[in-house]
Amino acid sequence: MTARRKLLGDLMGRLTKVAVPEPDPNSVVLGELKALRERVPQLTGALVASSDGLLIAHDLPENIEPNGMAALSASQLALSYRLATTAHGGGFHEVVVRGTEGHVVVYAAGWTSLTVLAGPDANVGRLHLESRPVARTIADHLAAASNDSRKEQVTNTDG
């Protein structure tokens, strides 16, 4: 817990008499990101962001600010989706950005995006082979968690 978040939690606890707990990271999604990073040579980081740019989980190097990268990933997802539907009328799967210092690949993952960062010598074919199933797994996991949450809300309001 960062000192700032602890201070905020302590202050909120004193003002409301209720402690603000540290948000629990989505351990399944984070586990998928870390496993992907271990499997793919030259992969330097990965994150999952919601379509509105909120960070869900990340395994990024310290020099990259996760919330800013999540917002950029959501913007790239929206722009790429719009480009694909305008050009071909179909859905969007992924976009590869190749820069001088490496690759950024954004995969559609249900209502989220999986963004992976890789070095300039990365094998993009291998990156796709490993990342596409991870994007599907993450989308399925988050959809199931969302459905469970909705069911719980309905049960709580019915009772």
mmCIF file of N, CA and C in Angstrom, residues 27-150:
data_model
loop_
_atom_site.group_PDB
_atom_site.id
_atom_site.type_symbol
_atom_site.label_atom_id
_atom_site.label_comp_id
_atom_site.label_asym_id
_atom_site.label_seq_id
_atom_site.Cartn_x
_atom_site.Cartn_y
_atom_site.Cartn_z
ATOM 1 N N SER A 27 -6.413 -11.182 -9.218
ATOM 2 C CA SER A 27 -5.281 -12.106 -9.191
ATOM 3 C C SER A 27 -5.246 -13.035 -10.399
ATOM 4 N N VAL A 28 -6.385 -13.425 -10.920
ATOM 5 C CA VAL A 28 -6.388 -14.299 -12.099
ATOM 6 C C VAL A 28 -5.833 -13.553 -13.306
ATOM 7 N N VAL A 29 -6.285 -12.338 -13.526
ATOM 8 C CA VAL A 29 -5.811 -11.540 -14.658
ATOM 9 C C VAL A 29 -4.321 -11.241 -14.497
ATOM 10 N N LEU A 30 -3.913 -10.841 -13.320
ATOM 11 C CA LEU A 30 -2.503 -10.555 -13.076
ATOM 12 C C LEU A 30 -1.653 -11.803 -13.290
ATOM 13 N N GLY A 31 -2.160 -12.949 -12.858
ATOM 14 C CA GLY A 31 -1.447 -14.215 -13.084
ATOM 15 C C GLY A 31 -1.271 -14.508 -14.565
ATOM 16 N N GLU A 32 -2.307 -14.252 -15.357
ATOM 17 C CA GLU A 32 -2.211 -14.444 -16.810
ATOM 18 C C GLU A 32 -1.153 -13.527 -17.417
ATOM 19 N N LEU A 33 -1.103 -12.275 -16.965
ATOM 20 C CA LEU A 33 -0.122 -11.327 -17.489
ATOM 21 C C LEU A 33 1.305 -11.751 -17.153
ATOM 22 N N LYS A 34 1.515 -12.175 -15.924
ATOM 23 C CA LYS A 34 2.856 -12.590 -15.506
ATOM 24 C C LYS A 34 3.288 -13.863 -16.234
ATOM 25 N N ALA A 35 2.361 -14.802 -16.404
ATOM 26 C CA ALA A 35 2.691 -16.037 -17.126
ATOM 27 C C ALA A 35 3.024 -15.739 -18.584
ATOM 28 N N LEU A 36 2.287 -14.830 -19.198
ATOM 29 C CA LEU A 36 2.565 -14.430 -20.579
ATOM 30 C C LEU A 36 3.960 -13.818 -20.681
ATOM 31 N N ARG A 37 4.277 -12.979 -19.748
ATOM 32 C CA ARG A 37 5.590 -12.312 -19.759
ATOM 33 C C ARG A 37 6.718 -13.323 -19.608
ATOM 34 N N GLU A 38 6.480 -14.374 -18.824
ATOM 35 C CA GLU A 38 7.493 -15.418 -18.638
ATOM 36 C C GLU A 38 7.654 -16.287 -19.887
ATOM 37 N N ARG A 39 6.561 -16.505 -20.626
ATOM 38 C CA ARG A 39 6.593 -17.393 -21.789
ATOM 39 C C ARG A 39 7.179 -16.765 -23.044
ATOM 40 N N VAL A 40 7.061 -15.460 -23.184
ATOM 41 C CA VAL A 40 7.430 -14.815 -24.443
ATOM 42 C C VAL A 40 8.734 -14.033 -24.284
ATOM 43 N N PRO A 41 9.781 -14.491 -24.996
ATOM 44 C CA PRO A 41 11.031 -13.732 -24.947
ATOM 45 C C PRO A 41 10.812 -12.324 -25.511
ATOM 46 N N GLN A 42 11.482 -11.367 -24.952
ATOM 47 C CA GLN A 42 11.421 -9.973 -25.386
ATOM 48 C C GLN A 42 10.147 -9.255 -24.957
ATOM 49 N N LEU A 43 9.222 -9.918 -24.280
ATOM 50 C CA LEU A 43 8.027 -9.227 -23.770
ATOM 51 C C LEU A 43 8.469 -8.402 -22.566
ATOM 52 N N THR A 44 8.178 -7.115 -22.601
ATOM 53 C CA THR A 44 8.648 -6.233 -21.534
ATOM 54 C C THR A 44 7.548 -5.809 -20.576
ATOM 55 N N GLY A 45 6.291 -6.060 -20.924
ATOM 56 C CA GLY A 45 5.204 -5.700 -20.031
ATOM 57 C C GLY A 45 3.857 -5.970 -20.667
ATOM 58 N N ALA A 46 2.829 -5.927 -19.829
ATOM 59 C CA ALA A 46 1.463 -6.154 -20.306
ATOM 60 C C ALA A 46 0.498 -5.496 -19.338
ATOM 61 N N LEU A 47 -0.677 -5.149 -19.864
ATOM 62 C CA LEU A 47 -1.724 -4.601 -19.004
ATOM 63 C C LEU A 47 -3.086 -4.907 -19.590
ATOM 64 N N VAL A 48 -4.087 -4.841 -18.734
ATOM 65 C CA VAL A 48 -5.478 -4.978 -19.134
ATOM 66 C C VAL A 48 -6.191 -3.713 -18.694
ATOM 67 N N ALA A 49 -6.918 -3.112 -19.647
ATOM 68 C CA ALA A 49 -7.657 -1.883 -19.373
ATOM 69 C C ALA A 49 -9.089 -2.040 -19.852
ATOM 70 N N SER A 50 -10.009 -1.386 -19.176
ATOM 71 C CA SER A 50 -11.404 -1.392 -19.612
ATOM 72 C C SER A 50 -11.537 -0.519 -20.849
ATOM 73 N N SER A 51 -12.653 -0.636 -21.532
ATOM 74 C CA SER A 51 -12.856 0.145 -22.756
ATOM 75 C C SER A 51 -12.926 1.646 -22.475
ATOM 76 N N ASP A 52 -13.184 2.021 -21.231
ATOM 77 C CA ASP A 52 -13.193 3.449 -20.899
ATOM 78 C C ASP A 52 -11.877 3.918 -20.275
ATOM 79 N N GLY A 53 -10.835 3.087 -20.359
ATOM 80 C CA GLY A 53 -9.498 3.503 -19.965
ATOM 81 C C GLY A 53 -9.110 3.266 -18.524
ATOM 82 N N LEU A 54 -9.913 2.530 -17.779
ATOM 83 C CA LEU A 54 -9.559 2.245 -16.385
ATOM 84 C C LEU A 54 -8.653 1.022 -16.310
ATOM 85 N N LEU A 55 -7.619 1.118 -15.521
ATOM 86 C CA LEU A 55 -6.664 0.040 -15.353
ATOM 87 C C LEU A 55 -7.300 -1.099 -14.566
ATOM 88 N N ILE A 56 -7.189 -2.317 -15.084
ATOM 89 C CA ILE A 56 -7.698 -3.496 -14.388
ATOM 90 C C ILE A 56 -6.543 -4.236 -13.721
ATOM 91 N N ALA A 57 -5.464 -4.473 -14.468
ATOM 92 C CA ALA A 57 -4.277 -5.135 -13.923
ATOM 93 C C ALA A 57 -3.098 -4.812 -14.824
ATOM 94 N N HIS A 58 -1.895 -4.859 -14.263
ATOM 95 C CA HIS A 58 -0.713 -4.604 -15.090
ATOM 96 C C HIS A 58 0.500 -5.338 -14.568
ATOM 97 N N ASP A 59 1.395 -5.612 -15.481
ATOM 98 C CA ASP A 59 2.721 -6.141 -15.199
ATOM 99 C C ASP A 59 3.669 -5.351 -16.098
ATOM 100 N N LEU A 60 3.864 -4.101 -15.736
ATOM 101 C CA LEU A 60 4.640 -3.166 -16.542
ATOM 102 C C LEU A 60 5.951 -2.813 -15.847
ATOM 103 N N PRO A 61 6.952 -2.414 -16.630
ATOM 104 C CA PRO A 61 8.178 -1.918 -15.998
ATOM 105 C C PRO A 61 7.905 -0.606 -15.258
ATOM 106 N N GLU A 62 8.763 -0.290 -14.309
ATOM 107 C CA GLU A 62 8.542 0.885 -13.460
ATOM 108 C C GLU A 62 8.556 2.205 -14.223
ATOM 109 N N ASN A 63 9.189 2.252 -15.391
ATOM 110 C CA ASN A 63 9.282 3.516 -16.118
ATOM 111 C C ASN A 63 8.006 3.848 -16.895
ATOM 112 N N ILE A 64 7.018 2.981 -16.870
ATOM 113 C CA ILE A 64 5.757 3.235 -17.573
ATOM 114 C C ILE A 64 4.653 3.425 -16.549
ATOM 115 N N GLU A 65 3.961 4.539 -16.634
ATOM 116 C CA GLU A 65 2.875 4.847 -15.709
ATOM 117 C C GLU A 65 1.645 4.042 -16.134
ATOM 118 N N PRO A 66 1.163 3.121 -15.297
ATOM 119 C CA PRO A 66 0.090 2.197 -15.686
ATOM 120 C C PRO A 66 -1.235 2.862 -16.058
ATOM 121 N N ASN A 67 -1.670 3.866 -15.297
ATOM 122 C CA ASN A 67 -2.968 4.491 -15.594
ATOM 123 C C ASN A 67 -2.951 5.247 -16.921
ATOM 124 N N GLY A 68 -1.853 5.924 -17.199
ATOM 125 C CA GLY A 68 -1.719 6.620 -18.474
ATOM 126 C C GLY A 68 -1.687 5.646 -19.640
ATOM 127 N N MET A 69 -0.978 4.530 -19.453
ATOM 128 C CA MET A 69 -0.908 3.517 -20.506
ATOM 129 C C MET A 69 -2.276 2.866 -20.717
ATOM 130 N N ALA A 70 -3.035 2.690 -19.653
ATOM 131 C CA ALA A 70 -4.394 2.126 -19.778
ATOM 132 C C ALA A 70 -5.282 3.055 -20.591
ATOM 133 N N ALA A 71 -5.171 4.356 -20.341
ATOM 134 C CA ALA A 71 -5.974 5.333 -21.091
ATOM 135 C C ALA A 71 -5.581 5.324 -22.570
ATOM 136 N N LEU A 72 -4.283 5.252 -22.854
ATOM 137 C CA LEU A 72 -3.829 5.192 -24.242
ATOM 138 C C LEU A 72 -4.301 3.908 -24.925
ATOM 139 N N SER A 73 -4.267 2.799 -24.201
ATOM 140 C CA SER A 73 -4.714 1.522 -24.762
ATOM 141 C C SER A 73 -6.193 1.569 -25.123
ATOM 142 N N ALA A 74 -6.996 2.165 -24.259
ATOM 143 C CA ALA A 74 -8.432 2.275 -24.539
ATOM 144 C C ALA A 74 -8.673 3.176 -25.753
ATOM 145 N N SER A 75 -7.906 4.243 -25.870
ATOM 146 C CA SER A 75 -8.036 5.127 -27.028
ATOM 147 C C SER A 75 -7.665 4.400 -28.310
ATOM 148 N N GLN A 76 -6.575 3.636 -28.260
ATOM 149 C CA GLN A 76 -6.146 2.859 -29.438
ATOM 150 C C GLN A 76 -7.188 1.810 -29.797
ATOM 151 N N LEU A 77 -7.758 1.179 -28.796
ATOM 152 C CA LEU A 77 -8.802 0.177 -29.028
ATOM 153 C C LEU A 77 -10.004 0.814 -29.737
ATOM 154 N N ALA A 78 -10.462 1.951 -29.236
ATOM 155 C CA ALA A 78 -11.627 2.622 -29.821
ATOM 156 C C ALA A 78 -11.340 3.082 -31.251
ATOM 157 N N LEU A 79 -10.174 3.662 -31.465
ATOM 158 C CA LEU A 79 -9.803 4.132 -32.797
ATOM 159 C C LEU A 79 -9.669 2.967 -33.778
ATOM 160 N N SER A 80 -9.027 1.895 -33.348
ATOM 161 C CA SER A 80 -8.842 0.733 -34.221
ATOM 162 C C SER A 80 -10.170 0.060 -34.541
ATOM 163 N N TYR A 81 -11.042 -0.027 -33.538
ATOM 164 C CA TYR A 81 -12.364 -0.599 -33.772
ATOM 165 C C TYR A 81 -13.119 0.219 -34.822
ATOM 166 N N ARG A 82 -13.065 1.535 -34.667
ATOM 167 C CA ARG A 82 -13.754 2.425 -35.608
ATOM 168 C C ARG A 82 -13.173 2.291 -37.017
ATOM 169 N N LEU A 83 -11.866 2.214 -37.123
ATOM 170 C CA LEU A 83 -11.200 2.056 -38.411
ATOM 171 C C LEU A 83 -11.602 0.739 -39.073
ATOM 172 N N ALA A 84 -11.602 -0.349 -38.312
ATOM 173 C CA ALA A 84 -11.962 -1.666 -38.856
ATOM 174 C C ALA A 84 -13.416 -1.706 -39.303
ATOM 175 N N THR A 85 -14.312 -1.149 -38.508
ATOM 176 C CA THR A 85 -15.727 -1.186 -38.888
ATOM 177 C C THR A 85 -16.019 -0.261 -40.064
ATOM 178 N N THR A 86 -15.325 0.855 -40.158
ATOM 179 C CA THR A 86 -15.524 1.769 -41.286
ATOM 180 C C THR A 86 -14.997 1.153 -42.584
ATOM 181 N N ALA A 87 -13.827 0.531 -42.503
ATOM 182 C CA ALA A 87 -13.193 -0.021 -43.700
ATOM 183 C C ALA A 87 -13.850 -1.307 -44.175
ATOM 184 N N HIS A 88 -14.233 -2.181 -43.247
ATOM 185 C CA HIS A 88 -14.701 -3.510 -43.636
ATOM 186 C C HIS A 88 -16.047 -3.898 -43.039
ATOM 187 N N GLY A 89 -16.550 -3.116 -42.127
ATOM 188 C CA GLY A 89 -17.827 -3.438 -41.510
ATOM 189 C C GLY A 89 -17.778 -4.564 -40.498
ATOM 190 N N GLY A 90 -16.589 -5.065 -40.201
ATOM 191 C CA GLY A 90 -16.458 -6.168 -39.253
ATOM 192 C C GLY A 90 -15.927 -5.700 -37.928
ATOM 193 N N GLY A 91 -15.668 -6.657 -37.067
ATOM 194 C CA GLY A 91 -15.147 -6.365 -35.739
ATOM 195 C C GLY A 91 -13.641 -6.133 -35.755
ATOM 196 N N PHE A 92 -13.114 -5.825 -34.618
ATOM 197 C CA PHE A 92 -11.692 -5.561 -34.428
ATOM 198 C C PHE A 92 -11.091 -6.641 -33.550
ATOM 199 N N HIS A 93 -9.872 -7.082 -33.902
ATOM 200 C CA HIS A 93 -9.179 -8.086 -33.096
ATOM 201 C C HIS A 93 -7.907 -7.556 -32.449
ATOM 202 N N GLU A 94 -7.039 -6.918 -33.254
ATOM 203 C CA GLU A 94 -5.756 -6.473 -32.713
ATOM 204 C C GLU A 94 -5.137 -5.424 -33.619
ATOM 205 N N VAL A 95 -4.220 -4.667 -33.045
ATOM 206 C CA VAL A 95 -3.435 -3.701 -33.814
ATOM 207 C C VAL A 95 -1.997 -3.777 -33.308
ATOM 208 N N VAL A 96 -1.048 -3.729 -34.240
ATOM 209 C CA VAL A 96 0.372 -3.759 -33.903
ATOM 210 C C VAL A 96 0.979 -2.403 -34.240
ATOM 211 N N VAL A 97 1.631 -1.816 -33.263
ATOM 212 C CA VAL A 97 2.368 -0.573 -33.481
ATOM 213 C C VAL A 97 3.841 -0.937 -33.355
ATOM 214 N N ARG A 98 4.590 -0.701 -34.425
ATOM 215 C CA ARG A 98 6.019 -1.031 -34.433
ATOM 216 C C ARG A 98 6.810 0.261 -34.403
ATOM 217 N N GLY A 99 7.569 0.434 -33.330
ATOM 218 C CA GLY A 99 8.398 1.620 -33.185
ATOM 219 C C GLY A 99 9.869 1.258 -33.248
ATOM 220 N N THR A 100 10.712 2.244 -33.183
ATOM 221 C CA THR A 100 12.151 1.993 -33.258
ATOM 222 C C THR A 100 12.668 1.224 -32.046
ATOM 223 N N GLU A 101 12.001 1.383 -30.908
ATOM 224 C CA GLU A 101 12.458 0.719 -29.683
ATOM 225 C C GLU A 101 11.609 -0.484 -29.285
ATOM 226 N N GLY A 102 10.633 -0.855 -30.119
ATOM 227 C CA GLY A 102 9.840 -2.032 -29.782
ATOM 228 C C GLY A 102 8.444 -1.999 -30.352
ATOM 229 N N HIS A 103 7.648 -2.948 -29.914
ATOM 230 C CA HIS A 103 6.282 -3.137 -30.389
ATOM 231 C C HIS A 103 5.283 -2.908 -29.261
ATOM 232 N N VAL A 104 4.124 -2.404 -29.637
ATOM 233 C CA VAL A 104 2.973 -2.335 -28.742
ATOM 234 C C VAL A 104 1.835 -3.009 -29.501
ATOM 235 N N VAL A 105 1.238 -4.019 -28.893
ATOM 236 C CA VAL A 105 0.129 -4.715 -29.534
ATOM 237 C C VAL A 105 -1.078 -4.612 -28.612
ATOM 238 N N VAL A 106 -2.197 -4.163 -29.171
ATOM 239 C CA VAL A 106 -3.443 -4.044 -28.414
ATOM 240 C C VAL A 106 -4.412 -5.072 -28.988
ATOM 241 N N TYR A 107 -4.868 -5.984 -28.121
ATOM 242 C CA TYR A 107 -5.818 -7.030 -28.484
ATOM 243 C C TYR A 107 -7.171 -6.709 -27.868
ATOM 244 N N ALA A 108 -8.237 -6.892 -28.635
ATOM 245 C CA ALA A 108 -9.581 -6.782 -28.067
ATOM 246 C C ALA A 108 -9.789 -7.990 -27.161
ATOM 247 N N ALA A 109 -10.322 -7.747 -25.975
ATOM 248 C CA ALA A 109 -10.572 -8.817 -25.004
ATOM 249 C C ALA A 109 -11.931 -8.562 -24.365
ATOM 250 N N GLY A 110 -12.990 -8.827 -25.113
ATOM 251 C CA GLY A 110 -14.334 -8.546 -24.616
ATOM 252 C C GLY A 110 -14.503 -7.044 -24.470
ATOM 253 N N TRP A 111 -14.938 -6.589 -23.300
ATOM 254 C CA TRP A 111 -15.122 -5.159 -23.038
ATOM 255 C C TRP A 111 -13.828 -4.509 -22.542
ATOM 256 N N THR A 112 -12.720 -5.273 -22.615
ATOM 257 C CA THR A 112 -11.419 -4.766 -22.201
ATOM 258 C C THR A 112 -10.416 -4.909 -23.340
ATOM 259 N N SER A 113 -9.210 -4.439 -23.074
ATOM 260 C CA SER A 113 -8.114 -4.646 -24.016
ATOM 261 C C SER A 113 -6.927 -5.233 -23.269
ATOM 262 N N LEU A 114 -6.218 -6.101 -23.970
ATOM 263 C CA LEU A 114 -4.940 -6.613 -23.491
ATOM 264 C C LEU A 114 -3.881 -5.895 -24.305
ATOM 265 N N THR A 115 -2.989 -5.202 -23.644
ATOM 266 C CA THR A 115 -1.902 -4.503 -24.317
ATOM 267 C C THR A 115 -0.598 -5.145 -23.899
ATOM 268 N N VAL A 116 0.207 -5.533 -24.898
ATOM 269 C CA VAL A 116 1.505 -6.125 -24.599
ATOM 270 C C VAL A 116 2.603 -5.273 -25.224
ATOM 271 N N LEU A 117 3.707 -5.177 -24.521
ATOM 272 C CA LEU A 117 4.873 -4.421 -24.969
ATOM 273 C C LEU A 117 6.012 -5.401 -25.181
ATOM 274 N N ALA A 118 6.711 -5.254 -26.289
ATOM 275 C CA ALA A 118 7.815 -6.156 -26.591
ATOM 276 C C ALA A 118 8.956 -5.370 -27.213
ATOM 277 N N GLY A 119 10.145 -5.911 -27.077
ATOM 278 C CA GLY A 119 11.329 -5.273 -27.627
ATOM 279 C C GLY A 119 11.346 -5.312 -29.150
ATOM 280 N N PRO A 120 12.296 -4.602 -29.756
ATOM 281 C CA PRO A 120 12.340 -4.499 -31.214
ATOM 282 C C PRO A 120 12.660 -5.821 -31.914
ATOM 283 N N ASP A 121 13.301 -6.745 -31.228
ATOM 284 C CA ASP A 121 13.658 -8.030 -31.831
ATOM 285 C C ASP A 121 12.647 -9.128 -31.533
ATOM 286 N N ALA A 122 11.514 -8.778 -30.980
ATOM 287 C CA ALA A 122 10.498 -9.776 -30.629
ATOM 288 C C ALA A 122 9.949 -10.440 -31.883
ATOM 289 N N ASN A 123 9.639 -11.705 -31.755
ATOM 290 C CA ASN A 123 8.985 -12.449 -32.827
ATOM 291 C C ASN A 123 7.486 -12.166 -32.703
ATOM 292 N N VAL A 124 6.949 -11.334 -33.597
ATOM 293 C CA VAL A 124 5.558 -10.900 -33.500
ATOM 294 C C VAL A 124 4.604 -12.081 -33.707
ATOM 295 N N GLY A 125 4.988 -13.032 -34.551
ATOM 296 C CA GLY A 125 4.162 -14.231 -34.728
ATOM 297 C C GLY A 125 4.016 -15.006 -33.427
ATOM 298 N N ARG A 126 5.115 -15.185 -32.709
ATOM 299 C CA ARG A 126 5.082 -15.870 -31.412
ATOM 300 C C ARG A 126 4.271 -15.065 -30.411
ATOM 301 N N LEU A 127 4.431 -13.748 -30.480
ATOM 302 C CA LEU A 127 3.686 -12.861 -29.594
ATOM 303 C C LEU A 127 2.183 -13.055 -29.793
ATOM 304 N N HIS A 128 1.745 -13.102 -31.050
ATOM 305 C CA HIS A 128 0.330 -13.340 -31.345
ATOM 306 C C HIS A 128 -0.107 -14.734 -30.874
ATOM 307 N N LEU A 129 0.722 -15.730 -31.142
ATOM 308 C CA LEU A 129 0.396 -17.107 -30.776
ATOM 309 C C LEU A 129 0.152 -17.252 -29.271
ATOM 310 N N GLU A 130 0.931 -16.549 -28.489
ATOM 311 C CA GLU A 130 0.795 -16.624 -27.027
ATOM 312 C C GLU A 130 -0.262 -15.659 -26.488
ATOM 313 N N SER A 131 -0.387 -14.465 -27.092
ATOM 314 C CA SER A 131 -1.242 -13.420 -26.532
ATOM 315 C C SER A 131 -2.716 -13.572 -26.880
ATOM 316 N N ARG A 132 -3.036 -14.055 -28.057
ATOM 317 C CA ARG A 132 -4.440 -14.178 -28.453
ATOM 318 C C ARG A 132 -5.239 -15.059 -27.497
ATOM 319 N N PRO A 133 -4.736 -16.253 -27.132
ATOM 320 C CA PRO A 133 -5.496 -17.059 -26.160
ATOM 321 C C PRO A 133 -5.610 -16.393 -24.788
ATOM 322 N N VAL A 134 -4.577 -15.641 -24.393
ATOM 323 C CA VAL A 134 -4.617 -14.935 -23.108
ATOM 324 C C VAL A 134 -5.710 -13.867 -23.141
ATOM 325 N N ALA A 135 -5.823 -13.161 -24.259
ATOM 326 C CA ALA A 135 -6.876 -12.145 -24.389
ATOM 327 C C ALA A 135 -8.254 -12.797 -24.255
ATOM 328 N N ARG A 136 -8.446 -13.952 -24.888
ATOM 329 C CA ARG A 136 -9.739 -14.656 -24.777
ATOM 330 C C ARG A 136 -9.998 -15.131 -23.348
ATOM 331 N N THR A 137 -8.968 -15.660 -22.705
ATOM 332 C CA THR A 137 -9.105 -16.133 -21.313
ATOM 333 C C THR A 137 -9.475 -14.983 -20.385
ATOM 334 N N ILE A 138 -8.795 -13.856 -20.551
ATOM 335 C CA ILE A 138 -9.081 -12.683 -19.721
ATOM 336 C C ILE A 138 -10.501 -12.194 -19.971
ATOM 337 N N ALA A 139 -10.913 -12.122 -21.241
ATOM 338 C CA ALA A 139 -12.279 -11.689 -21.565
ATOM 339 C C ALA A 139 -13.304 -12.617 -20.915
ATOM 340 N N ASP A 140 -13.076 -13.926 -21.002
ATOM 341 C CA ASP A 140 -14.003 -14.898 -20.405
ATOM 342 C C ASP A 140 -14.050 -14.752 -18.890
ATOM 343 N N HIS A 141 -12.885 -14.594 -18.275
ATOM 344 C CA HIS A 141 -12.827 -14.462 -16.814
ATOM 345 C C HIS A 141 -13.555 -13.200 -16.339
ATOM 346 N N LEU A 142 -13.287 -12.086 -17.007
ATOM 347 C CA LEU A 142 -13.914 -10.832 -16.585
ATOM 348 C C LEU A 142 -15.419 -10.842 -16.866
ATOM 349 N N ALA A 143 -15.854 -11.479 -17.943
ATOM 350 C CA ALA A 143 -17.285 -11.598 -18.221
ATOM 351 C C ALA A 143 -17.971 -12.445 -17.151
ATOM 352 N N ALA A 144 -17.336 -13.540 -16.759
ATOM 353 C CA ALA A 144 -17.904 -14.394 -15.715
ATOM 354 C C ALA A 144 -17.967 -13.651 -14.387
ATOM 355 N N ALA A 145 -16.909 -12.907 -14.059
ATOM 356 C CA ALA A 145 -16.896 -12.136 -12.813
ATOM 357 C C ALA A 145 -17.978 -11.065 -12.840
ATOM 358 N N SER A 146 -18.182 -10.439 -13.989
ATOM 359 C CA SER A 146 -19.218 -9.415 -14.126
ATOM 360 C C SER A 146 -20.610 -10.022 -13.970
ATOM 361 N N ASN A 147 -20.815 -11.203 -14.559
ATOM 362 C CA ASN A 147 -22.109 -11.891 -14.420
ATOM 363 C C ASN A 147 -22.366 -12.298 -12.977
ATOM 364 N N ASP A 148 -21.326 -12.784 -12.289
ATOM 365 C CA ASP A 148 -21.470 -13.147 -10.880
ATOM 366 C C ASP A 148 -21.841 -11.927 -10.048
ATOM 367 N N SER A 149 -21.223 -10.789 -10.362
ATOM 368 C CA SER A 149 -21.510 -9.557 -9.638
ATOM 369 C C SER A 149 -22.956 -9.126 -9.852
ATOM 370 N N ARG A 150 -23.428 -9.232 -11.086
ATOM 371 C CA ARG A 150 -24.820 -8.861 -11.382
ATOM 372 C C ARG A 150 -25.796 -9.775 -10.648
#
